[in-house]
Amino acid sequence: MASQEHLDKMQLRQNYRNLWHSDLMSTMQQDTPYCCLALWCAPCVSYMLRKRALYNDMSRYTCCAGYMPCSGRCGERKCPEFCLFTEVFLCFGNSVASTRFLLQDEFNIQTTKCDNCIIGFMFCLQQIACIFSIVAMIVGSGEIQDAAQLLNCLADMVYCTVCACMQTQHKIEMDKRDGMFGPQPMAVPHVQQMSRLDQAIPPAAGYPPAAYGQPYPAPQGYPPSTYPPAQYPPTGYPASGYPPSGYSR
């Protein structure tokens, strides 16, 4: 049942539309000091990032963020700090991956194809190094043993580098969450007044009311008018506005 829930979460994670603020290739450029810190003191950084991902509320802590079969069975409620300390030192890879899944599920973040290729290359290189080590133990060839040691060193170097970049990526994403950089949030628009049925004329919105009865200015290039203003009714006409009829009825 639990494995099926994890599979459903993984399938749902593929439909996320948001992206990481920084991909794995550019994390070293965006925050070089933190990337170096994550490289040389990886478990400590993993501890700080998991605690920060939980908004510093350790009552919400679960081993491996609830993504592993051992989650909830390690006495996390009694001493969450000690359990997290044990997780980041004994299960470092799982701690980094769990923090990553936790952020992805919270912000609906998908992993780009480039990041997937880097992570997949890391796993493949580790598998190849493991296979070469097994073959060297069986065959007993010195050349294969040297090749296996070289692959192990290369795999460890790639693993440490990718984990450092991954943790820096998590830190940058939480900096964005906490509003430490990026554009300012948009201002809340003003409430617009809506017209009601009991109003004879709806209120003006956006434009000032037109002022009628004011004379328009004379167009440029034309002299001002010298004609006197018209009088209504004209002089000599009755109040009805029609000229006197000369016909007798």
PDB file of C-alpha atoms in Angstrom:
ATOM      1  CA  MET A   1       0.000   0.000   0.000  1.00  0.00           C
ATOM      2  CA  ALA A   2       2.800   2.399   0.940  1.00  0.00           C
ATOM      3  CA  SER A   3       4.782   1.504  -2.192  1.00  0.00           C
ATOM      4  CA  GLN A   4       1.730   2.218  -4.325  1.00  0.00           C
ATOM      5  CA  GLU A   5       1.370   5.637  -2.695  1.00  0.00           C
ATOM      6  CA  HIS A   6       5.011   6.395  -3.462  1.00  0.00           C
ATOM      7  CA  LEU A   7       4.510   5.355  -7.085  1.00  0.00           C
ATOM      8  CA  ASP A   8       1.461   7.601  -7.319  1.00  0.00           C
ATOM      9  CA  LYS A   9       3.477  10.494  -5.920  1.00  0.00           C
ATOM     10  CA  MET A  10       6.264   9.901  -8.414  1.00  0.00           C
ATOM     11  CA  GLN A  11       3.778   9.836 -11.272  1.00  0.00           C
ATOM     12  CA  LEU A  12       2.109  12.985  -9.997  1.00  0.00           C
ATOM     13  CA  ARG A  13       5.493  14.685  -9.698  1.00  0.00           C
ATOM     14  CA  GLN A  14       5.990  14.292 -13.434  1.00  0.00           C
ATOM     15  CA  ASN A  15       2.985  16.535 -14.064  1.00  0.00           C
ATOM     16  CA  TYR A  16       4.337  19.469 -12.061  1.00  0.00           C
ATOM     17  CA  ARG A  17       4.745  22.675 -14.056  1.00  0.00           C
ATOM     18  CA  ASN A  18       7.011  24.870 -11.908  1.00  0.00           C
ATOM     19  CA  LEU A  19      10.785  24.824 -12.344  1.00  0.00           C
ATOM     20  CA  TRP A  20      13.680  25.189  -9.953  1.00  0.00           C
ATOM     21  CA  HIS A  21      14.887  28.747  -9.576  1.00  0.00           C
ATOM     22  CA  SER A  22      18.350  27.500 -10.515  1.00  0.00           C
ATOM     23  CA  ASP A  23      19.262  24.305 -12.342  1.00  0.00           C
ATOM     24  CA  LEU A  24      22.158  22.106 -11.273  1.00  0.00           C
ATOM     25  CA  MET A  25      24.522  23.539 -13.888  1.00  0.00           C
ATOM     26  CA  SER A  26      24.253  27.123 -12.620  1.00  0.00           C
ATOM     27  CA  THR A  27      24.128  26.597  -8.835  1.00  0.00           C
ATOM     28  CA  MET A  28      27.898  26.982  -8.458  1.00  0.00           C
ATOM     29  CA  GLN A  29      27.799  30.332 -10.220  1.00  0.00           C
ATOM     30  CA  GLN A  30      24.847  31.651  -8.256  1.00  0.00           C
ATOM     31  CA  ASP A  31      26.122  30.727  -4.779  1.00  0.00           C
ATOM     32  CA  THR A  32      29.733  29.586  -4.904  1.00  0.00           C
ATOM     33  CA  PRO A  33      30.505  29.851  -1.135  1.00  0.00           C
ATOM     34  CA  TYR A  34      27.500  27.751  -0.164  1.00  0.00           C
ATOM     35  CA  CYS A  35      28.311  25.171  -2.843  1.00  0.00           C
ATOM     36  CA  CYS A  36      31.806  24.813  -1.369  1.00  0.00           C
ATOM     37  CA  LEU A  37      30.310  24.482   2.102  1.00  0.00           C
ATOM     38  CA  ALA A  38      27.947  21.766   0.844  1.00  0.00           C
ATOM     39  CA  LEU A  39      30.914  19.969  -0.724  1.00  0.00           C
ATOM     40  CA  TRP A  40      33.179  19.913   2.350  1.00  0.00           C
ATOM     41  CA  CYS A  41      30.530  19.650   5.074  1.00  0.00           C
ATOM     42  CA  ALA A  42      27.683  17.867   3.312  1.00  0.00           C
ATOM     43  CA  PRO A  43      25.923  16.214   6.322  1.00  0.00           C
ATOM     44  CA  CYS A  44      25.787  19.479   8.281  1.00  0.00           C
ATOM     45  CA  VAL A  45      24.295  21.289   5.298  1.00  0.00           C
ATOM     46  CA  SER A  46      21.755  18.513   4.832  1.00  0.00           C
ATOM     47  CA  TYR A  47      20.750  18.861   8.507  1.00  0.00           C
ATOM     48  CA  MET A  48      20.267  22.639   8.199  1.00  0.00           C
ATOM     49  CA  LEU A  49      18.351  22.416   4.927  1.00  0.00           C
ATOM     50  CA  ARG A  50      15.933  19.775   6.207  1.00  0.00           C
ATOM     51  CA  LYS A  51      15.232  21.817   9.319  1.00  0.00           C
ATOM     52  CA  ARG A  52      14.710  24.916   7.208  1.00  0.00           C
ATOM     53  CA  ALA A  53      12.452  23.032   4.790  1.00  0.00           C
ATOM     54  CA  LEU A  54      10.263  22.201   7.806  1.00  0.00           C
ATOM     55  CA  TYR A  55      10.107  25.925   8.712  1.00  0.00           C
ATOM     56  CA  ASN A  56      12.259  25.160  11.781  1.00  0.00           C
ATOM     57  CA  ASP A  57       9.368  23.170  13.252  1.00  0.00           C
ATOM     58  CA  MET A  58      10.876  19.829  14.236  1.00  0.00           C
ATOM     59  CA  SER A  59       7.507  18.529  15.392  1.00  0.00           C
ATOM     60  CA  ARG A  60       6.789  18.002  11.677  1.00  0.00           C
ATOM     61  CA  TYR A  61       9.912  15.898  11.177  1.00  0.00           C
ATOM     62  CA  THR A  62       9.630  12.362   9.853  1.00  0.00           C
ATOM     63  CA  CYS A  63      12.558  10.154   8.946  1.00  0.00           C
ATOM     64  CA  CYS A  64      13.405  10.647   5.252  1.00  0.00           C
ATOM     65  CA  ALA A  65      10.404  13.018   5.019  1.00  0.00           C
ATOM     66  CA  GLY A  66       8.027  10.071   4.884  1.00  0.00           C
ATOM     67  CA  TYR A  67       9.342   8.723   1.550  1.00  0.00           C
ATOM     68  CA  MET A  68      11.064   5.581   2.881  1.00  0.00           C
ATOM     69  CA  PRO A  69       9.634   2.400   4.454  1.00  0.00           C
ATOM     70  CA  CYS A  70      11.364   3.234   7.739  1.00  0.00           C
ATOM     71  CA  SER A  71       9.612   6.597   8.004  1.00  0.00           C
ATOM     72  CA  GLY A  72       7.615   7.010  11.189  1.00  0.00           C
ATOM     73  CA  ARG A  73       9.177   3.948  12.853  1.00  0.00           C
ATOM     74  CA  CYS A  74      12.401   5.428  14.222  1.00  0.00           C
ATOM     75  CA  GLY A  75      11.087   7.269  17.261  1.00  0.00           C
ATOM     76  CA  GLU A  76      11.078  10.653  15.555  1.00  0.00           C
ATOM     77  CA  ARG A  77       8.447  12.058  17.901  1.00  0.00           C
ATOM     78  CA  LYS A  78      10.562  11.510  21.007  1.00  0.00           C
ATOM     79  CA  CYS A  79      13.815  13.043  19.758  1.00  0.00           C
ATOM     80  CA  PRO A  80      13.543  14.478  16.230  1.00  0.00           C
ATOM     81  CA  GLU A  81      16.903  16.300  16.376  1.00  0.00           C
ATOM     82  CA  PHE A  82      18.818  13.124  17.137  1.00  0.00           C
ATOM     83  CA  CYS A  83      16.920  11.183  14.459  1.00  0.00           C
ATOM     84  CA  LEU A  84      17.703  13.843  11.872  1.00  0.00           C
ATOM     85  CA  PHE A  85      21.359  13.806  12.965  1.00  0.00           C
ATOM     86  CA  THR A  86      21.441  10.032  12.476  1.00  0.00           C
ATOM     87  CA  GLU A  87      19.709  10.302   9.092  1.00  0.00           C
ATOM     88  CA  VAL A  88      22.094  12.831   7.559  1.00  0.00           C
ATOM     89  CA  PHE A  89      25.212  10.930   8.671  1.00  0.00           C
ATOM     90  CA  LEU A  90      24.135   7.315   8.114  1.00  0.00           C
ATOM     91  CA  CYS A  91      21.771   7.824   5.164  1.00  0.00           C
ATOM     92  CA  PHE A  92      23.171  10.953   3.564  1.00  0.00           C
ATOM     93  CA  GLY A  93      21.940  10.220   0.031  1.00  0.00           C
ATOM     94  CA  ASN A  94      18.422   9.523   1.222  1.00  0.00           C
ATOM     95  CA  SER A  95      18.405  12.715   3.307  1.00  0.00           C
ATOM     96  CA  VAL A  96      19.291  14.861   0.283  1.00  0.00           C
ATOM     97  CA  ALA A  97      16.747  13.113  -1.944  1.00  0.00           C
ATOM     98  CA  SER A  98      14.032  13.364   0.723  1.00  0.00           C
ATOM     99  CA  THR A  99      14.541  17.117   1.117  1.00  0.00           C
ATOM    100  CA  ARG A 100      14.358  17.427  -2.655  1.00  0.00           C
ATOM    101  CA  PHE A 101      11.066  15.503  -2.840  1.00  0.00           C
ATOM    102  CA  LEU A 102       9.709  17.552   0.040  1.00  0.00           C
ATOM    103  CA  LEU A 103      10.341  20.823  -1.797  1.00  0.00           C
ATOM    104  CA  GLN A 104       9.039  19.468  -5.077  1.00  0.00           C
ATOM    105  CA  ASP A 105       5.759  18.360  -3.560  1.00  0.00           C
ATOM    106  CA  GLU A 106       5.325  21.633  -1.690  1.00  0.00           C
ATOM    107  CA  PHE A 107       5.935  23.946  -4.653  1.00  0.00           C
ATOM    108  CA  ASN A 108       4.950  21.636  -7.555  1.00  0.00           C
ATOM    109  CA  ILE A 109       8.475  21.696  -9.011  1.00  0.00           C
ATOM    110  CA  GLN A 110       9.519  19.391 -11.789  1.00  0.00           C
ATOM    111  CA  THR A 111      13.092  18.349 -12.509  1.00  0.00           C
ATOM    112  CA  THR A 112      14.406  19.484 -15.870  1.00  0.00           C
ATOM    113  CA  LYS A 113      15.747  17.042 -18.426  1.00  0.00           C
ATOM    114  CA  CYS A 114      19.278  18.350 -17.913  1.00  0.00           C
ATOM    115  CA  ASP A 115      19.080  17.720 -14.159  1.00  0.00           C
ATOM    116  CA  ASN A 116      17.673  14.239 -14.779  1.00  0.00           C
ATOM    117  CA  CYS A 117      20.586  13.471 -17.097  1.00  0.00           C
ATOM    118  CA  ILE A 118      23.126  14.615 -14.498  1.00  0.00           C
ATOM    119  CA  ILE A 119      21.513  12.568 -11.723  1.00  0.00           C
ATOM    120  CA  GLY A 120      21.156   9.550 -14.031  1.00  0.00           C
ATOM    121  CA  PHE A 121      24.813   9.799 -15.057  1.00  0.00           C
ATOM    122  CA  MET A 122      25.812   9.822 -11.375  1.00  0.00           C
ATOM    123  CA  PHE A 123      23.836   6.635 -10.693  1.00  0.00           C
ATOM    124  CA  CYS A 124      25.100   4.869 -13.824  1.00  0.00           C
ATOM    125  CA  LEU A 125      28.699   5.698 -12.994  1.00  0.00           C
ATOM    126  CA  GLN A 126      28.294   4.228  -9.518  1.00  0.00           C
ATOM    127  CA  GLN A 127      26.787   1.049 -10.937  1.00  0.00           C
ATOM    128  CA  ILE A 128      29.608   0.666 -13.446  1.00  0.00           C
ATOM    129  CA  ALA A 129      32.212   1.176 -10.736  1.00  0.00           C
ATOM    130  CA  CYS A 130      30.490  -1.455  -8.587  1.00  0.00           C
ATOM    131  CA  ILE A 131      30.422  -3.930 -11.483  1.00  0.00           C
ATOM    132  CA  PHE A 132      34.121  -3.390 -12.212  1.00  0.00           C
ATOM    133  CA  SER A 133      34.963  -3.954  -8.544  1.00  0.00           C
ATOM    134  CA  ILE A 134      33.054  -7.269  -8.519  1.00  0.00           C
ATOM    135  CA  VAL A 135      34.720  -8.398 -11.740  1.00  0.00           C
ATOM    136  CA  ALA A 136      38.155  -7.481 -10.367  1.00  0.00           C
ATOM    137  CA  MET A 137      37.503  -9.553  -7.242  1.00  0.00           C
ATOM    138  CA  ILE A 138      36.446 -12.575  -9.304  1.00  0.00           C
ATOM    139  CA  VAL A 139      39.112 -12.448 -11.998  1.00  0.00           C
ATOM    140  CA  GLY A 140      41.970 -11.186  -9.846  1.00  0.00           C
ATOM    141  CA  SER A 141      43.477  -9.116 -12.641  1.00  0.00           C
ATOM    142  CA  GLY A 142      45.608  -6.175 -11.578  1.00  0.00           C
ATOM    143  CA  GLU A 143      44.614  -4.088 -14.577  1.00  0.00           C
ATOM    144  CA  ILE A 144      40.905  -4.534 -13.898  1.00  0.00           C
ATOM    145  CA  GLN A 145      41.533  -3.741 -10.240  1.00  0.00           C
ATOM    146  CA  ASP A 146      43.246  -0.481 -11.200  1.00  0.00           C
ATOM    147  CA  ALA A 147      40.394   0.395 -13.540  1.00  0.00           C
ATOM    148  CA  ALA A 148      37.868  -0.369 -10.798  1.00  0.00           C
ATOM    149  CA  GLN A 149      39.691   1.908  -8.344  1.00  0.00           C
ATOM    150  CA  LEU A 150      39.822   4.672 -10.930  1.00  0.00           C
ATOM    151  CA  LEU A 151      36.090   4.331 -11.596  1.00  0.00           C
ATOM    152  CA  ASN A 152      35.360   4.321  -7.866  1.00  0.00           C
ATOM    153  CA  CYS A 153      37.284   7.567  -7.396  1.00  0.00           C
ATOM    154  CA  LEU A 154      35.533   9.137 -10.360  1.00  0.00           C
ATOM    155  CA  ALA A 155      32.120   7.963  -9.160  1.00  0.00           C
ATOM    156  CA  ASP A 156      32.740   9.325  -5.645  1.00  0.00           C
ATOM    157  CA  MET A 157      33.894  12.669  -7.040  1.00  0.00           C
ATOM    158  CA  VAL A 158      30.825  12.977  -9.257  1.00  0.00           C
ATOM    159  CA  TYR A 159      28.562  11.906  -6.384  1.00  0.00           C
ATOM    160  CA  CYS A 160      29.942  14.523  -3.998  1.00  0.00           C
ATOM    161  CA  THR A 161      29.805  17.249  -6.652  1.00  0.00           C
ATOM    162  CA  VAL A 162      26.227  16.513  -7.695  1.00  0.00           C
ATOM    163  CA  CYS A 163      25.046  16.335  -4.077  1.00  0.00           C
ATOM    164  CA  ALA A 164      26.708  19.673  -3.331  1.00  0.00           C
ATOM    165  CA  CYS A 165      25.045  21.297  -6.347  1.00  0.00           C
ATOM    166  CA  MET A 166      21.739  19.695  -5.416  1.00  0.00           C
ATOM    167  CA  GLN A 167      21.851  21.027  -1.870  1.00  0.00           C
ATOM    168  CA  THR A 168      22.769  24.482  -3.168  1.00  0.00           C
ATOM    169  CA  GLN A 169      19.769  24.256  -5.465  1.00  0.00           C
ATOM    170  CA  HIS A 170      17.556  23.506  -2.474  1.00  0.00           C
ATOM    171  CA  LYS A 171      19.005  26.442  -0.556  1.00  0.00           C
ATOM    172  CA  ILE A 172      18.389  28.857  -3.442  1.00  0.00           C
ATOM    173  CA  GLU A 173      14.817  27.634  -3.764  1.00  0.00           C
ATOM    174  CA  MET A 174      14.168  28.234  -0.065  1.00  0.00           C
ATOM    175  CA  ASP A 175      15.757  31.680  -0.362  1.00  0.00           C
ATOM    176  CA  LYS A 176      13.183  32.391  -3.036  1.00  0.00           C
ATOM    177  CA  ARG A 177      10.436  31.023  -0.794  1.00  0.00           C
ATOM    178  CA  ASP A 178      11.501  33.258   2.074  1.00  0.00           C
ATOM    179  CA  GLY A 179      11.644  36.355  -0.172  1.00  0.00           C
ATOM    180  CA  MET A 180      15.381  36.959   0.125  1.00  0.00           C
ATOM    181  CA  PHE A 181      15.724  37.942  -3.531  1.00  0.00           C
ATOM    182  CA  GLY A 182      13.709  38.230  -6.706  1.00  0.00           C
ATOM    183  CA  PRO A 183      11.011  40.708  -7.773  1.00  0.00           C
ATOM    184  CA  GLN A 184       8.840  42.386  -5.206  1.00  0.00           C
ATOM    185  CA  PRO A 185       5.357  40.958  -4.793  1.00  0.00           C
ATOM    186  CA  MET A 186       2.614  42.642  -6.749  1.00  0.00           C
ATOM    187  CA  ALA A 187       0.470  45.173  -4.943  1.00  0.00           C
ATOM    188  CA  VAL A 188      -3.076  44.208  -4.198  1.00  0.00           C
ATOM    189  CA  PRO A 189      -5.404  46.010  -6.651  1.00  0.00           C
ATOM    190  CA  HIS A 190      -7.970  48.401  -5.291  1.00  0.00           C
ATOM    191  CA  VAL A 191     -11.492  47.179  -4.805  1.00  0.00           C
ATOM    192  CA  GLN A 192     -13.682  48.312  -7.688  1.00  0.00           C
ATOM    193  CA  GLN A 193     -17.165  49.554  -6.949  1.00  0.00           C
ATOM    194  CA  MET A 194     -19.812  47.706  -8.902  1.00  0.00           C
ATOM    195  CA  SER A 195     -23.050  49.229 -10.053  1.00  0.00           C
ATOM    196  CA  ARG A 196     -26.268  48.086  -8.431  1.00  0.00           C
ATOM    197  CA  LEU A 197     -29.770  47.863  -9.710  1.00  0.00           C
ATOM    198  CA  ASP A 198     -30.973  50.558  -7.332  1.00  0.00           C
ATOM    199  CA  GLN A 199     -28.574  53.118  -8.787  1.00  0.00           C
ATOM    200  CA  ALA A 200     -29.907  55.261 -11.633  1.00  0.00           C
ATOM    201  CA  ILE A 201     -26.444  55.896 -13.075  1.00  0.00           C
ATOM    202  CA  PRO A 202     -23.528  53.521 -12.430  1.00  0.00           C
ATOM    203  CA  PRO A 203     -20.474  55.111 -10.832  1.00  0.00           C
ATOM    204  CA  ALA A 204     -17.654  56.254 -13.070  1.00  0.00           C
ATOM    205  CA  ALA A 205     -14.697  53.894 -13.126  1.00  0.00           C
ATOM    206  CA  GLY A 206     -11.319  54.940 -14.434  1.00  0.00           C
ATOM    207  CA  TYR A 207     -12.282  58.241 -16.063  1.00  0.00           C
ATOM    208  CA  PRO A 208     -13.513  61.524 -14.542  1.00  0.00           C
ATOM    209  CA  PRO A 209     -17.059  62.578 -15.366  1.00  0.00           C
ATOM    210  CA  ALA A 210     -17.373  64.714 -18.461  1.00  0.00           C
ATOM    211  CA  ALA A 211     -17.945  68.440 -17.824  1.00  0.00           C
ATOM    212  CA  TYR A 212     -20.609  69.692 -20.189  1.00  0.00           C
ATOM    213  CA  GLY A 213     -21.412  73.341 -20.919  1.00  0.00           C
ATOM    214  CA  GLN A 214     -17.782  74.475 -21.061  1.00  0.00           C
ATOM    215  CA  PRO A 215     -16.588  76.113 -24.302  1.00  0.00           C
ATOM    216  CA  TYR A 216     -13.974  74.256 -26.316  1.00  0.00           C
ATOM    217  CA  PRO A 217     -10.718  76.124 -26.981  1.00  0.00           C
ATOM    218  CA  ALA A 218     -10.210  77.611 -30.434  1.00  0.00           C
ATOM    219  CA  PRO A 219      -8.175  75.431 -32.800  1.00  0.00           C
ATOM    220  CA  GLN A 220      -4.620  76.483 -33.403  1.00  0.00           C
ATOM    221  CA  GLY A 221      -4.084  78.560 -36.525  1.00  0.00           C
ATOM    222  CA  TYR A 222      -7.535  80.139 -36.541  1.00  0.00           C
ATOM    223  CA  PRO A 223      -8.375  83.628 -35.243  1.00  0.00           C
ATOM    224  CA  PRO A 224     -10.840  83.848 -32.390  1.00  0.00           C
ATOM    225  CA  SER A 225     -14.447  84.229 -33.357  1.00  0.00           C
ATOM    226  CA  THR A 226     -15.794  87.864 -33.428  1.00  0.00           C
ATOM    227  CA  TYR A 227     -19.450  86.937 -33.721  1.00  0.00           C
ATOM    228  CA  PRO A 228     -21.616  87.699 -30.722  1.00  0.00           C
ATOM    229  CA  PRO A 229     -23.110  84.757 -28.948  1.00  0.00           C
ATOM    230  CA  ALA A 230     -26.439  83.570 -30.240  1.00  0.00           C
ATOM    231  CA  GLN A 231     -29.580  84.562 -28.374  1.00  0.00           C
ATOM    232  CA  TYR A 232     -32.573  82.288 -27.984  1.00  0.00           C
ATOM    233  CA  PRO A 233     -35.164  83.238 -29.064  1.00  0.00           C
ATOM    234  CA  PRO A 234     -33.727  85.661 -31.655  1.00  0.00           C
ATOM    235  CA  THR A 235     -34.630  89.317 -31.437  1.00  0.00           C
ATOM    236  CA  GLY A 236     -37.919  90.153 -33.207  1.00  0.00           C
ATOM    237  CA  TYR A 237     -39.379  86.690 -32.939  1.00  0.00           C
ATOM    238  CA  PRO A 238     -42.071  85.634 -30.565  1.00  0.00           C
ATOM    239  CA  ALA A 239     -41.354  83.271 -27.766  1.00  0.00           C
ATOM    240  CA  SER A 240     -42.662  80.351 -29.835  1.00  0.00           C
ATOM    241  CA  GLY A 241     -39.636  80.606 -32.086  1.00  0.00           C
ATOM    242  CA  TYR A 242     -41.602  80.941 -35.368  1.00  0.00           C
ATOM    243  CA  PRO A 243     -41.812  84.158 -37.462  1.00  0.00           C
ATOM    244  CA  PRO A 244     -45.193  85.931 -37.470  1.00  0.00           C
ATOM    245  CA  SER A 245     -47.406  84.696 -40.226  1.00  0.00           C
ATOM    246  CA  GLY A 246     -48.576  87.258 -42.798  1.00  0.00           C
ATOM    247  CA  TYR A 247     -51.616  85.279 -43.751  1.00  0.00           C
ATOM    248  CA  SER A 248     -54.933  85.989 -42.193  1.00  0.00           C
ATOM    249  CA  ARG A 249     -57.048  83.152 -41.104  1.00  0.00           C
TER     250      ARG A 249
END
